[in-house]
Amino acid sequence: MASNNSFTFNLEPYDLYGSFYESIVGLELAGRALHHTFSSCFGYVPDLPAVIEQRELIASELDSKGRVLREVRTWDKGVVEIKFTRTPETRRYIEVWGYFDSKEGAAECLSILGKHLPPYSTELRDGTVSVSFWNAAIERGDYRPRRESQAMSVPLWDDIAANYPERVRPELAHTMRLKEACIPASRLMLWRGLPGTGKTWAVRAIMREWLAWCTFHYVVDPALFFSNSAYMLSLLSKVSEAGQSEDGDRKWSLIILEDAGEFIAMDSRHQY
């Protein structure tokens, strides 16, 4: 749509639908003055159980095929928002955010959801792990993180260890054997090597070895991640939410940024 000035705006119908849905959710939450919240992830089901379906529907967002992407429903004295992920060749799952006027109401809702929705698991089948891929989407003029989970084939370390030089192999083996209790605080791992030396395959092997206590996240747009502090903080917050289980336990998160050498260069502070 062109204006009389020098600005031109190209709006897709989907952007309008998404903004309209978010506006309704925002107004609903503001009007109810809800402040006790929770977020949780469950396994995928094609049809919502009756305990959810019977709740009053406030608003929903549909994809191009008429399937529900997101919906918000009343829940006693609160509101729940449900997001369905059905991306082809990925792990399907359901995310739920609850907004209530009391901790008791939020806890009761979460308990009911846990009884009627299957648990979410990062392990799909032998030899695969669910990896969250994060990229930026523009919402109301700001960059917001968007996640898609994909099933990735991962090898056992013992099956690929012989591909690495003798001076590198022991250090990698030590990293593979790390456990949650061995890491008292967050750490940065910097891997350097020529293309084709096996860095990516070693990262995949780490996913296989750390699966019991860690979730895995790949940042698709590292340049924006390092140059936009609001996007970085929002993404880190979402990663933290994704690592929390239904019972409140929190897994570690491995955040992966490939081809990121320029971000530690001498002049990187002037660019990012």
mmCIF file of C-alpha atoms in Angstrom:
data_model
loop_
_atom_site.group_PDB
_atom_site.id
_atom_site.type_symbol
_atom_site.label_atom_id
_atom_site.label_comp_id
_atom_site.label_asym_id
_atom_site.label_seq_id
_atom_site.Cartn_x
_atom_site.Cartn_y
_atom_site.Cartn_z
ATOM 1 C CA MET A 1 0.000 0.000 0.000
ATOM 2 C CA ALA A 2 1.583 3.278 -1.098
ATOM 3 C CA SER A 3 1.022 6.576 0.691
ATOM 4 C CA ASN A 4 1.374 10.102 -0.634
ATOM 5 C CA ASN A 5 4.719 10.348 1.105
ATOM 6 C CA SER A 6 7.922 8.505 0.242
ATOM 7 C CA PHE A 7 7.122 5.463 2.395
ATOM 8 C CA THR A 8 5.842 2.172 1.032
ATOM 9 C CA PHE A 9 4.347 -0.535 3.246
ATOM 10 C CA ASN A 10 3.985 -4.146 2.181
ATOM 11 C CA LEU A 11 1.733 -6.034 4.580
ATOM 12 C CA GLU A 12 0.939 -9.698 4.339
ATOM 13 C CA PRO A 13 -2.497 -10.880 5.510
ATOM 14 C CA TYR A 14 -0.837 -13.314 7.908
ATOM 15 C CA ASP A 15 0.921 -10.413 9.683
ATOM 16 C CA LEU A 16 -2.437 -8.710 10.207
ATOM 17 C CA TYR A 17 -4.056 -11.869 11.564
ATOM 18 C CA GLY A 18 -1.186 -12.472 13.978
ATOM 19 C CA SER A 19 -1.227 -8.879 15.225
ATOM 20 C CA PHE A 20 -5.003 -8.980 15.650
ATOM 21 C CA TYR A 21 -4.772 -12.177 17.702
ATOM 22 C CA GLU A 22 -1.996 -10.788 19.915
ATOM 23 C CA SER A 23 -3.966 -7.598 20.493
ATOM 24 C CA ILE A 24 -6.974 -9.585 21.698
ATOM 25 C CA VAL A 25 -4.800 -11.627 24.062
ATOM 26 C CA GLY A 26 -3.146 -8.484 25.428
ATOM 27 C CA LEU A 27 -6.453 -6.746 26.052
ATOM 28 C CA GLU A 28 -7.893 -9.834 27.703
ATOM 29 C CA LEU A 29 -4.963 -10.172 30.112
ATOM 30 C CA ALA A 30 -4.912 -6.466 30.903
ATOM 31 C CA GLY A 31 -8.641 -6.421 31.623
ATOM 32 C CA ARG A 32 -8.416 -9.359 34.005
ATOM 33 C CA ALA A 33 -5.306 -8.063 35.874
ATOM 34 C CA LEU A 34 -3.707 -11.521 35.964
ATOM 35 C CA HIS A 35 -0.164 -11.835 37.262
ATOM 36 C CA HIS A 36 0.598 -15.424 38.364
ATOM 37 C CA THR A 37 1.870 -17.269 35.303
ATOM 38 C CA PHE A 38 3.398 -20.539 34.183
ATOM 39 C CA SER A 39 4.661 -21.974 30.920
ATOM 40 C CA SER A 40 5.021 -25.643 30.058
ATOM 41 C CA CYS A 41 5.600 -27.908 27.072
ATOM 42 C CA PHE A 42 3.682 -31.127 26.393
ATOM 43 C CA GLY A 43 3.675 -33.854 23.789
ATOM 44 C CA TYR A 44 1.543 -33.436 20.692
ATOM 45 C CA VAL A 45 -2.055 -34.645 20.377
ATOM 46 C CA PRO A 46 -4.158 -34.041 17.224
ATOM 47 C CA ASP A 47 -7.272 -33.178 19.244
ATOM 48 C CA LEU A 48 -7.368 -31.384 22.563
ATOM 49 C CA PRO A 49 -8.857 -33.394 25.438
ATOM 50 C CA ALA A 50 -12.334 -32.445 26.639
ATOM 51 C CA VAL A 51 -10.992 -30.807 29.794
ATOM 52 C CA ILE A 52 -9.472 -28.111 27.532
ATOM 53 C CA GLU A 53 -11.923 -28.168 24.621
ATOM 54 C CA GLN A 54 -14.864 -27.401 26.889
ATOM 55 C CA ARG A 55 -13.306 -24.121 28.044
ATOM 56 C CA GLU A 56 -14.629 -20.947 26.451
ATOM 57 C CA LEU A 57 -12.633 -19.949 23.363
ATOM 58 C CA ILE A 58 -11.676 -16.260 23.321
ATOM 59 C CA ALA A 59 -9.581 -16.058 20.150
ATOM 60 C CA SER A 60 -7.577 -18.256 17.813
ATOM 61 C CA GLU A 61 -5.076 -17.876 14.987
ATOM 62 C CA LEU A 62 -5.225 -20.200 11.973
ATOM 63 C CA ASP A 63 -2.647 -21.139 9.363
ATOM 64 C CA SER A 64 -3.238 -21.099 5.591
ATOM 65 C CA LYS A 65 -4.812 -24.579 5.800
ATOM 66 C CA GLY A 66 -7.299 -23.581 8.475
ATOM 67 C CA ARG A 67 -5.492 -25.384 11.287
ATOM 68 C CA VAL A 68 -5.145 -23.767 14.696
ATOM 69 C CA LEU A 69 -1.726 -22.260 15.400
ATOM 70 C CA ARG A 70 -2.554 -20.536 18.670
ATOM 71 C CA GLU A 71 -5.631 -20.093 20.794
ATOM 72 C CA VAL A 72 -6.547 -18.506 24.094
ATOM 73 C CA ARG A 73 -9.276 -19.854 26.398
ATOM 74 C CA THR A 74 -10.775 -18.969 29.747
ATOM 75 C CA TRP A 75 -9.916 -21.289 32.629
ATOM 76 C CA ASP A 76 -11.963 -20.660 35.782
ATOM 77 C CA LYS A 77 -10.538 -17.358 37.077
ATOM 78 C CA GLY A 78 -7.678 -17.342 34.630
ATOM 79 C CA VAL A 79 -6.697 -17.642 30.983
ATOM 80 C CA VAL A 80 -4.607 -20.210 29.112
ATOM 81 C CA GLU A 81 -2.893 -19.721 25.777
ATOM 82 C CA ILE A 82 -2.061 -22.799 23.709
ATOM 83 C CA LYS A 83 0.382 -23.001 20.810
ATOM 84 C CA PHE A 84 0.518 -25.998 18.450
ATOM 85 C CA THR A 85 3.693 -26.880 16.554
ATOM 86 C CA ARG A 86 3.183 -29.156 13.553
ATOM 87 C CA THR A 87 6.209 -28.356 11.406
ATOM 88 C CA PRO A 88 6.883 -31.224 8.972
ATOM 89 C CA GLU A 89 9.781 -33.516 9.885
ATOM 90 C CA THR A 90 10.007 -32.037 13.387
ATOM 91 C CA ARG A 91 8.977 -33.052 16.836
ATOM 92 C CA ARG A 92 5.365 -32.000 17.293
ATOM 93 C CA TYR A 93 4.494 -30.493 20.638
ATOM 94 C CA ILE A 94 2.083 -28.217 22.489
ATOM 95 C CA GLU A 95 3.138 -25.191 24.523
ATOM 96 C CA VAL A 96 0.828 -23.753 27.177
ATOM 97 C CA TRP A 97 1.019 -20.448 29.038
ATOM 98 C CA GLY A 98 -1.274 -19.931 32.023
ATOM 99 C CA TYR A 99 -2.284 -16.585 33.538
ATOM 100 C CA PHE A 100 -4.097 -16.527 36.893
ATOM 101 C CA ASP A 101 -4.942 -14.297 39.823
ATOM 102 C CA SER A 102 -3.449 -16.706 42.380
ATOM 103 C CA LYS A 103 -0.634 -19.231 42.659
ATOM 104 C CA GLU A 104 -3.145 -21.888 43.663
ATOM 105 C CA GLY A 105 -5.159 -21.404 40.473
ATOM 106 C CA ALA A 106 -2.052 -21.639 38.300
ATOM 107 C CA ALA A 107 -0.823 -24.768 40.101
ATOM 108 C CA GLU A 108 -4.222 -26.469 39.808
ATOM 109 C CA CYS A 109 -4.431 -25.769 36.067
ATOM 110 C CA LEU A 110 -0.892 -27.050 35.468
ATOM 111 C CA SER A 111 -1.694 -30.222 37.406
ATOM 112 C CA ILE A 112 -4.804 -30.889 35.300
ATOM 113 C CA LEU A 113 -2.912 -30.307 32.054
ATOM 114 C CA GLY A 114 -0.211 -32.731 33.152
ATOM 115 C CA LYS A 115 -2.828 -35.465 33.685
ATOM 116 C CA HIS A 116 -4.521 -35.064 30.286
ATOM 117 C CA LEU A 117 -1.661 -34.141 27.921
ATOM 118 C CA PRO A 118 1.284 -36.460 27.158
ATOM 119 C CA PRO A 119 4.733 -35.483 28.454
ATOM 120 C CA TYR A 120 7.136 -33.774 26.096
ATOM 121 C CA SER A 121 10.348 -35.622 25.287
ATOM 122 C CA THR A 122 13.431 -34.426 23.405
ATOM 123 C CA GLU A 123 14.239 -38.008 22.400
ATOM 124 C CA LEU A 124 12.339 -39.124 19.328
ATOM 125 C CA ARG A 125 13.778 -42.509 18.483
ATOM 126 C CA ASP A 126 17.131 -44.262 18.481
ATOM 127 C CA GLY A 127 19.832 -42.049 17.041
ATOM 128 C CA THR A 128 17.863 -38.783 16.937
ATOM 129 C CA VAL A 129 17.544 -35.748 19.181
ATOM 130 C CA SER A 130 15.159 -32.789 19.049
ATOM 131 C CA VAL A 131 17.036 -29.521 18.427
ATOM 132 C CA SER A 132 15.474 -26.055 18.727
ATOM 133 C CA PHE A 133 16.395 -23.742 15.846
ATOM 134 C CA TRP A 134 15.977 -20.040 16.683
ATOM 135 C CA ASN A 135 15.629 -17.178 14.231
ATOM 136 C CA ALA A 136 14.319 -13.633 14.398
ATOM 137 C CA ALA A 137 10.816 -12.587 13.365
ATOM 138 C CA ILE A 138 9.671 -8.969 13.297
ATOM 139 C CA GLU A 139 6.672 -8.362 15.564
ATOM 140 C CA ARG A 140 5.372 -4.830 16.012
ATOM 141 C CA GLY A 141 8.665 -3.395 14.804
ATOM 142 C CA ASP A 142 10.925 -5.434 17.120
ATOM 143 C CA TYR A 143 12.915 -8.608 16.598
ATOM 144 C CA ARG A 144 11.431 -11.544 18.501
ATOM 145 C CA PRO A 145 12.849 -15.086 18.686
ATOM 146 C CA ARG A 146 10.912 -17.797 16.867
ATOM 147 C CA ARG A 147 11.587 -21.481 17.489
ATOM 148 C CA GLU A 148 11.226 -24.549 15.294
ATOM 149 C CA SER A 149 12.166 -27.974 16.633
ATOM 150 C CA GLN A 150 13.710 -30.465 14.235
ATOM 151 C CA ALA A 151 14.742 -34.075 14.660
ATOM 152 C CA MET A 152 18.471 -34.412 14.055
ATOM 153 C CA SER A 153 20.403 -37.627 13.582
ATOM 154 C CA VAL A 154 23.246 -37.830 16.116
ATOM 155 C CA PRO A 155 26.076 -40.381 16.362
ATOM 156 C CA LEU A 156 27.544 -42.110 19.388
ATOM 157 C CA TRP A 157 30.948 -40.720 20.322
ATOM 158 C CA ASP A 158 32.501 -44.178 20.276
ATOM 159 C CA ASP A 159 31.420 -44.576 16.647
ATOM 160 C CA ILE A 160 33.232 -41.449 15.421
ATOM 161 C CA ALA A 161 36.114 -41.082 17.910
ATOM 162 C CA ALA A 162 38.607 -42.720 15.556
ATOM 163 C CA ASN A 163 38.050 -39.913 13.020
ATOM 164 C CA TYR A 164 39.874 -37.390 15.247
ATOM 165 C CA PRO A 165 43.651 -36.974 15.750
ATOM 166 C CA GLU A 166 45.221 -38.565 18.820
ATOM 167 C CA ARG A 167 46.041 -35.196 20.400
ATOM 168 C CA VAL A 168 42.405 -34.027 20.057
ATOM 169 C CA ARG A 169 40.577 -37.250 20.847
ATOM 170 C CA PRO A 170 41.189 -37.345 24.658
ATOM 171 C CA GLU A 171 39.962 -33.768 25.121
ATOM 172 C CA LEU A 172 36.807 -34.441 23.132
ATOM 173 C CA ALA A 173 36.224 -37.684 25.032
ATOM 174 C CA HIS A 174 36.453 -35.776 28.318
ATOM 175 C CA THR A 175 33.881 -33.267 27.056
ATOM 176 C CA MET A 176 31.544 -36.055 25.974
ATOM 177 C CA ARG A 177 31.657 -37.602 29.463
ATOM 178 C CA LEU A 178 30.727 -34.393 31.282
ATOM 179 C CA LYS A 179 27.721 -34.632 33.581
ATOM 180 C CA GLU A 180 25.453 -31.969 35.030
ATOM 181 C CA ALA A 181 27.157 -32.196 38.429
ATOM 182 C CA CYS A 182 30.564 -31.570 36.826
ATOM 183 C CA ILE A 183 29.618 -28.076 35.614
ATOM 184 C CA PRO A 184 29.041 -25.692 38.564
ATOM 185 C CA ALA A 185 28.337 -22.639 36.399
ATOM 186 C CA SER A 186 27.770 -21.615 32.794
ATOM 187 C CA ARG A 187 30.683 -22.134 30.446
ATOM 188 C CA LEU A 188 31.797 -20.994 27.007
ATOM 189 C CA MET A 189 33.324 -23.577 24.659
ATOM 190 C CA LEU A 190 35.217 -22.200 21.686
ATOM 191 C CA TRP A 191 36.022 -24.709 18.937
ATOM 192 C CA ARG A 192 38.430 -23.742 16.178
ATOM 193 C CA GLY A 193 39.330 -25.778 13.126
ATOM 194 C CA LEU A 194 39.448 -25.787 9.353
ATOM 195 C CA PRO A 195 36.327 -26.757 7.395
ATOM 196 C CA GLY A 196 35.892 -30.498 7.222
ATOM 197 C CA THR A 197 37.753 -31.318 10.437
ATOM 198 C CA GLY A 198 34.642 -32.666 12.171
ATOM 199 C CA LYS A 199 33.460 -29.851 14.444
ATOM 200 C CA THR A 200 29.779 -30.241 13.576
ATOM 201 C CA TRP A 201 29.834 -34.022 13.948
ATOM 202 C CA ALA A 202 31.463 -33.655 17.368
ATOM 203 C CA VAL A 203 28.706 -31.241 18.394
ATOM 204 C CA ARG A 204 26.120 -33.788 17.282
ATOM 205 C CA ALA A 205 27.850 -36.444 19.354
ATOM 206 C CA ILE A 206 27.698 -34.150 22.393
ATOM 207 C CA MET A 207 23.926 -33.918 21.916
ATOM 208 C CA ARG A 208 23.705 -37.712 22.033
ATOM 209 C CA GLU A 209 25.881 -37.977 25.145
ATOM 210 C CA TRP A 210 24.280 -35.066 27.060
ATOM 211 C CA LEU A 211 20.655 -35.825 26.182
ATOM 212 C CA ALA A 212 19.627 -36.876 29.705
ATOM 213 C CA TRP A 213 20.435 -33.516 31.293
ATOM 214 C CA CYS A 214 20.595 -30.919 28.522
ATOM 215 C CA THR A 215 18.488 -29.288 25.807
ATOM 216 C CA PHE A 216 19.988 -28.081 22.534
ATOM 217 C CA HIS A 217 19.500 -24.772 20.736
ATOM 218 C CA TYR A 218 20.925 -23.563 17.421
ATOM 219 C CA VAL A 219 20.964 -19.810 16.699
ATOM 220 C CA VAL A 220 20.405 -19.361 12.959
ATOM 221 C CA ASP A 221 21.250 -15.637 12.871
ATOM 222 C CA PRO A 222 24.296 -15.056 15.132
ATOM 223 C CA ALA A 223 25.020 -11.619 13.629
ATOM 224 C CA LEU A 224 21.655 -10.294 14.811
ATOM 225 C CA PHE A 225 22.008 -12.176 18.098
ATOM 226 C CA PHE A 226 25.220 -10.309 18.931
ATOM 227 C CA SER A 227 24.226 -6.917 17.531
ATOM 228 C CA ASN A 228 20.713 -6.590 19.034
ATOM 229 C CA SER A 229 20.721 -6.819 22.823
ATOM 230 C CA ALA A 230 16.916 -6.951 23.118
ATOM 231 C CA TYR A 231 16.757 -9.907 20.725
ATOM 232 C CA MET A 232 19.594 -11.651 22.580
ATOM 233 C CA LEU A 233 17.968 -11.283 26.012
ATOM 234 C CA SER A 234 14.563 -12.349 24.701
ATOM 235 C CA LEU A 235 16.046 -15.427 23.034
ATOM 236 C CA LEU A 236 17.975 -16.406 26.184
ATOM 237 C CA SER A 237 14.783 -16.056 28.213
ATOM 238 C CA LYS A 238 12.885 -18.320 25.804
ATOM 239 C CA VAL A 239 15.715 -20.879 25.904
ATOM 240 C CA SER A 240 15.464 -20.932 29.687
ATOM 241 C CA GLU A 241 11.714 -21.552 29.502
ATOM 242 C CA ALA A 242 12.212 -24.398 27.026
ATOM 243 C CA GLY A 243 14.542 -26.166 29.448
ATOM 244 C CA GLN A 244 12.047 -26.284 32.319
ATOM 245 C CA SER A 245 10.070 -29.479 32.831
ATOM 246 C CA GLU A 246 6.523 -29.786 34.136
ATOM 247 C CA ASP A 247 7.686 -30.505 37.690
ATOM 248 C CA GLY A 248 9.770 -27.344 37.816
ATOM 249 C CA ASP A 249 13.175 -28.983 37.278
ATOM 250 C CA ARG A 250 15.378 -27.121 34.841
ATOM 251 C CA LYS A 251 17.734 -28.757 32.375
ATOM 252 C CA TRP A 252 20.929 -27.186 31.148
ATOM 253 C CA SER A 253 20.859 -25.584 27.714
ATOM 254 C CA LEU A 254 23.555 -25.850 25.069
ATOM 255 C CA ILE A 255 23.386 -22.849 22.727
ATOM 256 C CA ILE A 256 25.251 -23.413 19.456
ATOM 257 C CA LEU A 257 26.572 -20.681 17.154
ATOM 258 C CA GLU A 258 28.503 -21.866 14.103
ATOM 259 C CA ASP A 259 30.860 -19.831 11.898
ATOM 260 C CA ALA A 260 31.092 -17.198 14.627
ATOM 261 C CA GLY A 261 34.813 -16.416 14.468
ATOM 262 C CA GLU A 262 34.243 -12.787 13.469
ATOM 263 C CA PHE A 263 32.491 -12.124 16.772
ATOM 264 C CA ILE A 264 35.724 -12.588 18.746
ATOM 265 C CA ALA A 265 37.937 -10.655 16.326
ATOM 266 C CA MET A 266 39.900 -7.625 17.550
ATOM 267 C CA ASP A 267 37.457 -5.185 15.929
ATOM 268 C CA SER A 268 34.251 -7.074 16.813
ATOM 269 C CA ARG A 269 33.309 -4.551 19.526
ATOM 270 C CA HIS A 270 32.926 -1.896 16.824
ATOM 271 C CA GLN A 271 30.572 -4.082 14.781
ATOM 272 C CA TYR A 272 28.528 -6.094 17.271
#
